[in-house]
C-alpha positions in Angstrom: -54.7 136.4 139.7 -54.3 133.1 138.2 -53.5 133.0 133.9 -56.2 130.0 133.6 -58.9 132.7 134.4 -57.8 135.2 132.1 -57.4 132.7 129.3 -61.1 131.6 130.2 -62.3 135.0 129.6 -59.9 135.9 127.1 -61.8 132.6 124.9 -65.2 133.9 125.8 -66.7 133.8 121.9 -68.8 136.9 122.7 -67.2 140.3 123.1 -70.4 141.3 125.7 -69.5 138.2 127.7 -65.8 138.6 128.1 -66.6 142.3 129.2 -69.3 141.5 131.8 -67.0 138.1 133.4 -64.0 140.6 133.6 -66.2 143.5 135.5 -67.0 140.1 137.7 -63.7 139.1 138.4 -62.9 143.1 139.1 -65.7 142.7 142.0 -64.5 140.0 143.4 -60.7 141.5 143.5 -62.6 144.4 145.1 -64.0 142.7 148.2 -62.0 140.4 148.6 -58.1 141.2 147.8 -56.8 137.8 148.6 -59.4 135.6 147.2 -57.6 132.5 145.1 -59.1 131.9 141.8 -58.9 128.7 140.1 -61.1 127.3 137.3 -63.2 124.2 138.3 -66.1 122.6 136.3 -64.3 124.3 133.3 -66.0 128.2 135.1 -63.8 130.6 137.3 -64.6 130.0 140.9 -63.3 132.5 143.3 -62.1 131.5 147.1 -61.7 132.8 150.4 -60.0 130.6 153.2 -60.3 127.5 150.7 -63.9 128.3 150.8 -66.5 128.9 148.0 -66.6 132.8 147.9 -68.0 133.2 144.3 -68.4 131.8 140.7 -68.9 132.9 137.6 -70.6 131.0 134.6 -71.8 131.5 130.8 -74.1 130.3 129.0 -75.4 131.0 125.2 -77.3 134.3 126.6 -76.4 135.1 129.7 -73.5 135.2 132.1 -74.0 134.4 135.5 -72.7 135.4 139.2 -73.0 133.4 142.1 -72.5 134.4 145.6 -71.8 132.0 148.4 -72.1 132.0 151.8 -75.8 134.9 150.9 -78.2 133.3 153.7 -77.1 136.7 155.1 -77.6 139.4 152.6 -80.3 141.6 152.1 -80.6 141.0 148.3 -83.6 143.3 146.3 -85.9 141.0 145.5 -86.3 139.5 141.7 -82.9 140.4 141.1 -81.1 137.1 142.4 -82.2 133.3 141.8 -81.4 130.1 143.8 -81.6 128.9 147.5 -80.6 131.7 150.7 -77.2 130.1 151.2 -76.5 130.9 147.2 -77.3 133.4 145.1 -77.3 133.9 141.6 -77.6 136.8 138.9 -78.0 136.6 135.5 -76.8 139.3 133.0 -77.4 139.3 129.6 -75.9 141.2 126.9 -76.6 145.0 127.2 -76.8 144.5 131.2 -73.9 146.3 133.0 -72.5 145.2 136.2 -73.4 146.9 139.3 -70.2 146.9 140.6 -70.1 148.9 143.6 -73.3 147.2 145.4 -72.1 143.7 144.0 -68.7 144.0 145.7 -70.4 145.1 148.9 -72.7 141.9 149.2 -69.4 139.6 148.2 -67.6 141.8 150.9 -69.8 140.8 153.2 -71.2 137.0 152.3 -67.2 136.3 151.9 -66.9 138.3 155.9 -67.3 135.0 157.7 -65.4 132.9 155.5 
């Protein structure tokens, strides 16, 4: 795990954001062990092969997770945002992470990378 993405959610201002971007970071970890993290566009992005696995992103209200690679997935719909070949979720504070189904979609998005 790289120390620049702890330190990024270590500075988080809110206490809600640093707890939902280190449930993230725990998903990713999950489906993918070996993915390389490195902070680019000053947010954590998370890689597999050298390829775009995941990101994750914060902004005044909301923390956001974006899955690469989704064209794919079988996402519910409503619950994701953006293009097929990216998908996004927003959380906001009181919103929990829904790690286990989370880490399978990564799992498998991040499969043919």
């Amino acid at each position: 795990m790289n120390p620049e993405v702890a330190d990024f959610i270590k500075a988080l201002k809110e206490p809600w954001q640093r707890e939902l971007s280190a449930s993230l970071r725990e998903v990713v970890h999950q489906a993918i062990p070996d993915a390389h993290e490195r902070i680019q566009y000053k947010k954590p992005h998370f890689l597999k092969n050298g390829k775009y696995a995941a990101v994750i992103s914060t902004s005044k209200d909301a923390v956001s997770f974006t899955i690469f690679n989704a064209a794919a997935l079988e996402l519910p719909e409503g619950m994701f945002e953006g293009p097929a070949e990216r998908k996004t979720l927003k959380l906001r504070k009181g919103d929990s992470v829904p790690s286990e189904q989370l880490a399978a979609w990564v799992g498998q998005a991040a499969g043919t990378l």
